[in-house]
mmCIF file of C-alpha atoms in Angstrom:
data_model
loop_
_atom_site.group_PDB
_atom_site.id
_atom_site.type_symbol
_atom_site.label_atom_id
_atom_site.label_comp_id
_atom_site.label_asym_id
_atom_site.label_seq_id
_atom_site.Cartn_x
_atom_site.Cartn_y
_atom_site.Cartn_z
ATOM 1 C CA UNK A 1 73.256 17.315 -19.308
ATOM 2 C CA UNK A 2 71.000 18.415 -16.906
ATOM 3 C CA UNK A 3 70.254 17.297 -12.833
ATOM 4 C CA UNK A 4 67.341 16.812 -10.729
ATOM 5 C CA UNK A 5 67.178 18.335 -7.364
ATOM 6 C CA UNK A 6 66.016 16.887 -3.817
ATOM 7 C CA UNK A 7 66.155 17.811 -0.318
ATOM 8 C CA UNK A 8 66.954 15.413 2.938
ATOM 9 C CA UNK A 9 62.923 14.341 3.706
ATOM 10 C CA UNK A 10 62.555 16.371 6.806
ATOM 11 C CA UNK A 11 63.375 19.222 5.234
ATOM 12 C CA UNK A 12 59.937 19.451 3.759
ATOM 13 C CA UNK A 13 58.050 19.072 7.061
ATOM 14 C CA UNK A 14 57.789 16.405 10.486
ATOM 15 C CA UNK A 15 55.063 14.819 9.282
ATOM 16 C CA UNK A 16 55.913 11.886 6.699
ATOM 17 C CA UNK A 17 53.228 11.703 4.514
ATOM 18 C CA UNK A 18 52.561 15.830 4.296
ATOM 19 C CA UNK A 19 56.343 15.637 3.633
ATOM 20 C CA UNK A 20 55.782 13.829 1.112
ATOM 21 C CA UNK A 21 52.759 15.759 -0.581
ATOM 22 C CA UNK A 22 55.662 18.910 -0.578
ATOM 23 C CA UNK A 23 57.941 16.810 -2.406
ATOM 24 C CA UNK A 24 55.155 16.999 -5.003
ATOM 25 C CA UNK A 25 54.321 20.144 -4.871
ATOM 26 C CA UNK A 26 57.928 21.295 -5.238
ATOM 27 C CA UNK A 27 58.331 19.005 -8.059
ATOM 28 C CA UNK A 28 60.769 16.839 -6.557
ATOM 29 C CA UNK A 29 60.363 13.136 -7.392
ATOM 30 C CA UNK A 30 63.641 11.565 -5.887
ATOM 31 C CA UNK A 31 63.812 11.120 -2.392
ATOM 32 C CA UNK A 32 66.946 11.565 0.524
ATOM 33 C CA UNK A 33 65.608 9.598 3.503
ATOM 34 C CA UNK A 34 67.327 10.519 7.042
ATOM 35 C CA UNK A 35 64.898 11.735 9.714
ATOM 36 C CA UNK A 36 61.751 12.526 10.773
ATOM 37 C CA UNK A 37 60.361 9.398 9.367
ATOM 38 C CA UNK A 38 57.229 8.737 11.902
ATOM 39 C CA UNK A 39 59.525 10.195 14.285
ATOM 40 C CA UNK A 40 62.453 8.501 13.691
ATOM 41 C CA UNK A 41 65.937 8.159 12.070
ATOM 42 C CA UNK A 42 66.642 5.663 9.483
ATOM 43 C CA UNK A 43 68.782 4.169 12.506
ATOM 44 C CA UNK A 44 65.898 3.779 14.948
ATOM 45 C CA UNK A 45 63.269 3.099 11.916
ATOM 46 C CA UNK A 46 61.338 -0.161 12.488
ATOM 47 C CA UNK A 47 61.305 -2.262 9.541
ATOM 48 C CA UNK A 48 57.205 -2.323 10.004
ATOM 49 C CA UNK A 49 57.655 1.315 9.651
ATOM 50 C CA UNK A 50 59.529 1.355 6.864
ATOM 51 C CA UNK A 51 57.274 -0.492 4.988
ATOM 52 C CA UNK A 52 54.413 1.865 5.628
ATOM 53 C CA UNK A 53 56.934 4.624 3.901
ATOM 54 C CA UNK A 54 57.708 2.762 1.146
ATOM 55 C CA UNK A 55 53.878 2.159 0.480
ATOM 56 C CA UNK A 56 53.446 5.680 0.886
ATOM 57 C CA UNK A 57 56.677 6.855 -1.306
ATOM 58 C CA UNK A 58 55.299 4.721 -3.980
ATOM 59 C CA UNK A 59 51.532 5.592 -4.356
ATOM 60 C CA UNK A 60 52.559 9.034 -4.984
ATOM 61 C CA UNK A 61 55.340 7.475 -7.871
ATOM 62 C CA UNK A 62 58.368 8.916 -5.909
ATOM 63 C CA UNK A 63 61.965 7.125 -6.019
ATOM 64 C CA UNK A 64 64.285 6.538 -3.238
ATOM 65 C CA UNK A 65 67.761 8.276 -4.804
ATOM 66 C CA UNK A 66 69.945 7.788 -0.843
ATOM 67 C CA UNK A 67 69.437 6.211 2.838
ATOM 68 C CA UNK A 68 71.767 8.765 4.280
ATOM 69 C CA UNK A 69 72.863 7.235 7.248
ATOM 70 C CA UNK A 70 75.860 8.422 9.685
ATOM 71 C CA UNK A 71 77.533 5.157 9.862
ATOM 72 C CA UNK A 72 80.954 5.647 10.873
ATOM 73 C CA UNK A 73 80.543 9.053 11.494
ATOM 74 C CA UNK A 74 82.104 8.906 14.876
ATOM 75 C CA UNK A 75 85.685 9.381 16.441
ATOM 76 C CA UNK A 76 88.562 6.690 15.475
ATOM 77 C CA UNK A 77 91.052 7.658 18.475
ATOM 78 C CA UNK A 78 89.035 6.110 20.429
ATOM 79 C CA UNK A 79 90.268 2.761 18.536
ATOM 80 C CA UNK A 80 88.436 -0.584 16.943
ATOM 81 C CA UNK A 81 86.096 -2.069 19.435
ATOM 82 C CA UNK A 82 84.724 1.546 20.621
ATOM 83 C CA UNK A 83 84.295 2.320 16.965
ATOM 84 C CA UNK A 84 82.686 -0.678 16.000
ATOM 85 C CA UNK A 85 80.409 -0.353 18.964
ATOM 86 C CA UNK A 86 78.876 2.321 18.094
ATOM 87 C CA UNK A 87 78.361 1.466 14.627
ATOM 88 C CA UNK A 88 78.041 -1.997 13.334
ATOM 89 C CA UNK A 89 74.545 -2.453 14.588
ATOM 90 C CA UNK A 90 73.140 0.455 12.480
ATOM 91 C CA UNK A 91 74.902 -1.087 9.775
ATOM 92 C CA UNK A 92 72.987 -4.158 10.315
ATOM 93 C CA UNK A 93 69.869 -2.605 10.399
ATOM 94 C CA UNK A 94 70.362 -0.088 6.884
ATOM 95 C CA UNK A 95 71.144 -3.206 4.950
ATOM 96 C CA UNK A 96 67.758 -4.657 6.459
ATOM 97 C CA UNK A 97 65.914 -1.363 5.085
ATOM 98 C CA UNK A 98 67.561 -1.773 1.343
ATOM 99 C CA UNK A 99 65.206 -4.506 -0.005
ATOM 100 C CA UNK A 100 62.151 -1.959 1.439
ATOM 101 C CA UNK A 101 63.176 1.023 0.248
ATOM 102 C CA UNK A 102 65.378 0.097 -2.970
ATOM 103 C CA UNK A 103 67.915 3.286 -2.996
ATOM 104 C CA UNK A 104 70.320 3.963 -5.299
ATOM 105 C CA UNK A 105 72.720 4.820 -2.666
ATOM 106 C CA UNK A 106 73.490 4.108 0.888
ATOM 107 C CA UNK A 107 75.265 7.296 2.576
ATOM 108 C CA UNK A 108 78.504 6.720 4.964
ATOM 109 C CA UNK A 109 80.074 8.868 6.488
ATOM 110 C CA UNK A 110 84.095 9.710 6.471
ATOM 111 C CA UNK A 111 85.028 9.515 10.191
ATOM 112 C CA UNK A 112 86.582 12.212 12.571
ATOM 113 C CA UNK A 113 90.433 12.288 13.953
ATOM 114 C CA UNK A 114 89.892 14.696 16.816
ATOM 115 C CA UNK A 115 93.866 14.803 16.475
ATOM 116 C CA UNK A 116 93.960 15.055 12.956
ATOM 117 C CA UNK A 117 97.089 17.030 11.407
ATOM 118 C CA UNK A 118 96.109 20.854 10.311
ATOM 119 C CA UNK A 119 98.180 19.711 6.870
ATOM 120 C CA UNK A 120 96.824 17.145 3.945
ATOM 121 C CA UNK A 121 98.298 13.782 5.787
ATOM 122 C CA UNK A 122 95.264 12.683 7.466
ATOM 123 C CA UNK A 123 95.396 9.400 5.573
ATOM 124 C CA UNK A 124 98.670 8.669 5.867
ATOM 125 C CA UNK A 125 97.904 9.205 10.069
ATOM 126 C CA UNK A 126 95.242 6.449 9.521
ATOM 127 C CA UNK A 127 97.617 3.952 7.361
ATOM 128 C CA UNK A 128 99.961 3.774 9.904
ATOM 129 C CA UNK A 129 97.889 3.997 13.366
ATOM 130 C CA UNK A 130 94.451 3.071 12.413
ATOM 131 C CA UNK A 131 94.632 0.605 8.987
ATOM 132 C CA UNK A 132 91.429 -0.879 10.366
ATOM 133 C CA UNK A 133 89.252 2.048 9.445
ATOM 134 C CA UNK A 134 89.782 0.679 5.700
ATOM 135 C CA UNK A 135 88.745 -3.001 6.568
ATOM 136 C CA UNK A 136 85.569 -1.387 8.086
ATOM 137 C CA UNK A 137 84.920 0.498 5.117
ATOM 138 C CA UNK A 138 85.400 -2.257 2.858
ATOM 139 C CA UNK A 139 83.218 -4.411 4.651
ATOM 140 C CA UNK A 140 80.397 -2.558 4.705
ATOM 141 C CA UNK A 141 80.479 -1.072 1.268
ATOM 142 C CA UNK A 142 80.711 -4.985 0.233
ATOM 143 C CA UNK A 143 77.417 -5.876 1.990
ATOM 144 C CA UNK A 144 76.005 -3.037 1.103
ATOM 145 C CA UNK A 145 76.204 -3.923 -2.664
ATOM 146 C CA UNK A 146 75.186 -7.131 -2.038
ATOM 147 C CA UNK A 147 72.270 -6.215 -0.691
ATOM 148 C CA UNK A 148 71.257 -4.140 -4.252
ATOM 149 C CA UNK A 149 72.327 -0.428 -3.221
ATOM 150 C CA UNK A 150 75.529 1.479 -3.751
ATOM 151 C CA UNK A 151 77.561 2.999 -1.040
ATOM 152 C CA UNK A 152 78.604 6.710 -1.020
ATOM 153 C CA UNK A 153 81.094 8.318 1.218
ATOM 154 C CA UNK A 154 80.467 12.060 2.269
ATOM 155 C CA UNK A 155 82.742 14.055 4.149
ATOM 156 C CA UNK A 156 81.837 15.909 7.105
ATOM 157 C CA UNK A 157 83.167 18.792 8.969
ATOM 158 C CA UNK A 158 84.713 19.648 11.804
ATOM 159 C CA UNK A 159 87.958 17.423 12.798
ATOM 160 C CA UNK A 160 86.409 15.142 9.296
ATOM 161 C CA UNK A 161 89.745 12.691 7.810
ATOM 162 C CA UNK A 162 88.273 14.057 4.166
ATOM 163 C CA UNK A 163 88.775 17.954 4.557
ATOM 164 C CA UNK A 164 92.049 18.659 2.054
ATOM 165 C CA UNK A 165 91.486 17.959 -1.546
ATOM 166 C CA UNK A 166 94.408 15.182 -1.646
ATOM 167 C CA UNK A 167 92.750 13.393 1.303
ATOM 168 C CA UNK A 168 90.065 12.483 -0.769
ATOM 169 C CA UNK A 169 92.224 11.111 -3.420
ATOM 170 C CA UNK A 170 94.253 9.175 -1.042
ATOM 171 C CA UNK A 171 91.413 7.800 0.780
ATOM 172 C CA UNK A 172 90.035 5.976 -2.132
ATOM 173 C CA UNK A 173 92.738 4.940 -3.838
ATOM 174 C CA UNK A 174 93.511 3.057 -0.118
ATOM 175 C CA UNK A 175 90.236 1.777 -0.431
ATOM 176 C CA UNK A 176 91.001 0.057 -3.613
ATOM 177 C CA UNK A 177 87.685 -0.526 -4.601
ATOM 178 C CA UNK A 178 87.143 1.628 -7.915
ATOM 179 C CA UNK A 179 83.507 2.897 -9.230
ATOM 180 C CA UNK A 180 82.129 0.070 -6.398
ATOM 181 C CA UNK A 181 82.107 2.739 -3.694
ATOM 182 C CA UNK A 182 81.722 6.623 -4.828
ATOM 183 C CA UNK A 183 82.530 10.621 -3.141
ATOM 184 C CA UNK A 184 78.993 12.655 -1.785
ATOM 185 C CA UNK A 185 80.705 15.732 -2.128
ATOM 186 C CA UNK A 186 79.069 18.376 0.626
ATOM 187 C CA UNK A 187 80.950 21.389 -0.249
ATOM 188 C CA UNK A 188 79.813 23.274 2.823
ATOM 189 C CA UNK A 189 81.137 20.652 4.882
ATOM 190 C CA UNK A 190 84.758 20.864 3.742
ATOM 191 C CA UNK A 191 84.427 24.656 3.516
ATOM 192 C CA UNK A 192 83.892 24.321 7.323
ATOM 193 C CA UNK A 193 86.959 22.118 8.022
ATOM 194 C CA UNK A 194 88.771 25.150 6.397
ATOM 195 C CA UNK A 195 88.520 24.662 2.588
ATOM 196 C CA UNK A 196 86.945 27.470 0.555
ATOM 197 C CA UNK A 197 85.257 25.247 -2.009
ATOM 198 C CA UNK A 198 86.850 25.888 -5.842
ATOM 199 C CA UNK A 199 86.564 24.545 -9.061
ATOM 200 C CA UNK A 200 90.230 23.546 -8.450
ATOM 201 C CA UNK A 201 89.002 21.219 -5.924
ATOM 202 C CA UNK A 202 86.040 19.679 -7.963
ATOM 203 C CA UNK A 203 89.012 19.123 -10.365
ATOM 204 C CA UNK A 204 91.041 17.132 -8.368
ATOM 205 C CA UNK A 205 88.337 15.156 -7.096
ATOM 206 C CA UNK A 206 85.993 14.948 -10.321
ATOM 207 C CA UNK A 207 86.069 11.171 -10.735
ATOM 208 C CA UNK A 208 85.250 10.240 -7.009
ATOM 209 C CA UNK A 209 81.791 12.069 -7.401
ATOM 210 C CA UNK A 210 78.778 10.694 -7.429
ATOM 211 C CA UNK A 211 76.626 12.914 -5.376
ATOM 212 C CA UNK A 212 76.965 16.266 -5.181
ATOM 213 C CA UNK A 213 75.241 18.514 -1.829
ATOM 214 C CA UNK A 214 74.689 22.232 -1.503
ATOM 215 C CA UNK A 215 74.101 24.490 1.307
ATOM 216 C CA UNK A 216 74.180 28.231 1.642
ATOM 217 C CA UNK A 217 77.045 30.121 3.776
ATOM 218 C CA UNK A 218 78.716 33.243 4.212
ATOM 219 C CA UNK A 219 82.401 34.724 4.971
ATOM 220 C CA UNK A 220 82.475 38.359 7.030
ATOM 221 C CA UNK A 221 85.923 38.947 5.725
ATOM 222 C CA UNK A 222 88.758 38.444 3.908
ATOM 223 C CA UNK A 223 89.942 35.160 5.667
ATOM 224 C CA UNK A 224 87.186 33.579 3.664
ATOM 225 C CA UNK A 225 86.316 31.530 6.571
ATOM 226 C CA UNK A 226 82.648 30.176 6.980
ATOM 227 C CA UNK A 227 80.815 32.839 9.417
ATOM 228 C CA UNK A 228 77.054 32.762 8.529
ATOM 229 C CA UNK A 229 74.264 30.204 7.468
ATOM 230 C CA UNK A 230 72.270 32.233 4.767
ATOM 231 C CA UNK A 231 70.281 30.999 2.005
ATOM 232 C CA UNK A 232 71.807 29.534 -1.779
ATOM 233 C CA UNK A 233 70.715 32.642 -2.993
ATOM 234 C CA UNK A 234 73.281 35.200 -0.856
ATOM 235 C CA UNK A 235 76.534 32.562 -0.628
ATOM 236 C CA UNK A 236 79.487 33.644 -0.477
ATOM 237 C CA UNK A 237 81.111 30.454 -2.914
ATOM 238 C CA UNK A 238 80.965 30.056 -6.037
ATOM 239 C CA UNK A 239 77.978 27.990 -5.711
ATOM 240 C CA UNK A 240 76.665 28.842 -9.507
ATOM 241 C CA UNK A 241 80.262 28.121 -11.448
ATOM 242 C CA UNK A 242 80.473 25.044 -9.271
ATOM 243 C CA UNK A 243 77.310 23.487 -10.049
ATOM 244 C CA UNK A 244 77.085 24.049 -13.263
ATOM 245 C CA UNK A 245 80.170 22.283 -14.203
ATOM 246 C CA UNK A 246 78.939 19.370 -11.675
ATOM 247 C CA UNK A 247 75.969 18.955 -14.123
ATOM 248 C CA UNK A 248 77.950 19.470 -17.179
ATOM 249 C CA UNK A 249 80.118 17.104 -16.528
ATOM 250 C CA UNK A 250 77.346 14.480 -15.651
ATOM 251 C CA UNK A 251 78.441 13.934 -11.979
ATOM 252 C CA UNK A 252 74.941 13.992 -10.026
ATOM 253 C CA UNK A 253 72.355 13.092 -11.630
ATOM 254 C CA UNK A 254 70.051 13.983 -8.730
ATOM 255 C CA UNK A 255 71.769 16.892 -6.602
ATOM 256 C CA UNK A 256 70.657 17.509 -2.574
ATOM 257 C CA UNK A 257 69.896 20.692 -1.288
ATOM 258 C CA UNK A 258 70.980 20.320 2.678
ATOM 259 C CA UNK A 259 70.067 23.026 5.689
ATOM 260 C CA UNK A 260 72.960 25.326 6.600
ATOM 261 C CA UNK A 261 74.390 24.439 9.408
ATOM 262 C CA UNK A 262 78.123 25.200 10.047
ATOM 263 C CA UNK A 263 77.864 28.516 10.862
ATOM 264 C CA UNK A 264 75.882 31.067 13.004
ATOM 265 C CA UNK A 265 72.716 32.748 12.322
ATOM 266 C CA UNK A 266 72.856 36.064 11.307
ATOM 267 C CA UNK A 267 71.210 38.898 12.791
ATOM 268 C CA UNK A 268 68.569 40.295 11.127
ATOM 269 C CA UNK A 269 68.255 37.709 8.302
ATOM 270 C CA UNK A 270 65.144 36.591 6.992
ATOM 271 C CA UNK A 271 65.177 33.104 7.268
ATOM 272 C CA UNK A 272 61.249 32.311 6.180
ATOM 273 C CA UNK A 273 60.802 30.090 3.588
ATOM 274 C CA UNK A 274 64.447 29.219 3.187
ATOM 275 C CA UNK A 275 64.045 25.932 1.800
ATOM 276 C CA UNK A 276 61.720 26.759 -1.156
ATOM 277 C CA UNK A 277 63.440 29.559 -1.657
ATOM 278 C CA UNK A 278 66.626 27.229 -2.018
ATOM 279 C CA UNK A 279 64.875 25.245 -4.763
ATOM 280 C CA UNK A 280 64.023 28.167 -6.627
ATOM 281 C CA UNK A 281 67.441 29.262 -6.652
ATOM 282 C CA UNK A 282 68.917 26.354 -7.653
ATOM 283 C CA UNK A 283 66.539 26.063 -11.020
ATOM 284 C CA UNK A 284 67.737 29.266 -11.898
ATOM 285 C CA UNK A 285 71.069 27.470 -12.574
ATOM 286 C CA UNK A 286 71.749 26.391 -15.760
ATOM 287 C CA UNK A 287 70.887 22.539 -16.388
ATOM 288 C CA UNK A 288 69.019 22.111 -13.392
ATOM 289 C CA UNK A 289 65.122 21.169 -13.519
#
């Protein structure tokens, strides 16, 4: 087995189309669209604009792999209608941008329970006090199908509903919806909710993965907690063992390099060239090209 690597577009520069020549020249071919297209998010993009991308995207033979988009990231305590406020018109709009762009997936996002327990039971909070969330979901991973993409779920930190290993189970099996909607696993996202990321948890949670996302990180001591956004190269988890059995097993067939972000800077640290420096990191695992 072996995995292709990409970065979110920005990543590789503010400027689209020069963004796009550094894709090349770091040998990436698939594509993670976000931000910094002409100056926008895939939220704000104008479908004229979009267009333009997607000619440019394809005259240098590069593939659209995700739209990540944060729909739903957003606070559910604040109930239905605020919720759906604030995110059913983006929703709208990425299912416009599918036929243009043609990605394999669309990204949501798990939402946040400021009031989450500190246990595993964030699920069962939602089942009883906020069931809607799952109609939501359901919805929009529907449309989104039917519009020609699949639909991913990623977890995200802070007070994120997907943070303890048998959240994620529970989540999707409430979901009921099978292979039709599929885990983005960002390990340094649940290693900032509190989670040191282990092959125990890619265990549990092997079949939901579809989409796997890396970003460096360090602990200062033995609490293991996330302190300090480094490079791949200098993490602190077990980012090699990890990835290696994600491509052995055949789980992401196109893995995403992110920016760390959960942590702090650290003094002194040279952060120049981080993000090719990333890539070249990353090929030195086994199975990665």
């Amino acid at each position: 087995m072996s995995a292709r690597l990409t970065i979110l577009n920005s990543m590789a520069g503010d400027d689209f189309a020069s963004a796009l020549d550094q894709h090349q020249a770091w040998g990436l071919s698939d594509l993670d669209l976000r931000d910094g297209i002409y100056g926008h998010w895939l939220a704000s993009l104008p479908k004229s604009d979009a267009m333009k991308a997607e000619a440019q995207i394809r005259e240098r033979g590069l593939s659209v792999h995700c739209l990540s988009t944060s729909i739903f990231y957003g606070e559910i305590g604040n109930g239905r209608d605020a919720f759906c406020a604030e995110h059913i018109a983006e929703l709208e709009h990425i299912i416009s941008l599918i036929d243009v762009f043609q990605p394999k997936f669309v990204r949501l996002l798990a939402p946040q329970l400021s009031a989450r327990p500190s246990d595993d039971t964030a699920i069962e909070v939602m089942k009883n006090e906020y069931p809607w969330v799952f109609d939501l979901f359901r919805d929009a991973i529907g449309r989104i199908r039917a519009a020609g993409a699949s639909a991913t779920i990623e977890n995200e930190a802070w007070h994120c509903v997907l943070s303890r290993p048998r959240e994620f189970t529970q989540f999707f099996d409430e979901l009921g919806l099978g292979d039709a909607v599929k885990l983005t696993w960002d390990v340094q996202n649940q290693w900032a909710t509190g989670v040191f990321p282990s092959l125990e948890t890619l265990n549990l949670i092997e079949p939901l993965v579809a989409y796997y996302h890396v970003k460096g990180g360090q602990h200062a001591d033995e609490s293991r907690r996330l302190s300090w956004n480094v490079a791949l190269e200098d993490a602190s988890w077990p980012i090699g063992q990890i990835t290696q059995e994600v491509v052995a097993r055949g789980l992401s067939p196109v893995i995403c390099i992110n920016p760390a972000q959960h942590g702090q800077d650290k003094p002194d640290y040279d952060y120049q060239g981080i993000v090719e420096r990333d890539i070249a990191f990353m090929r030195t695992i086994k199975g990665i090209v």
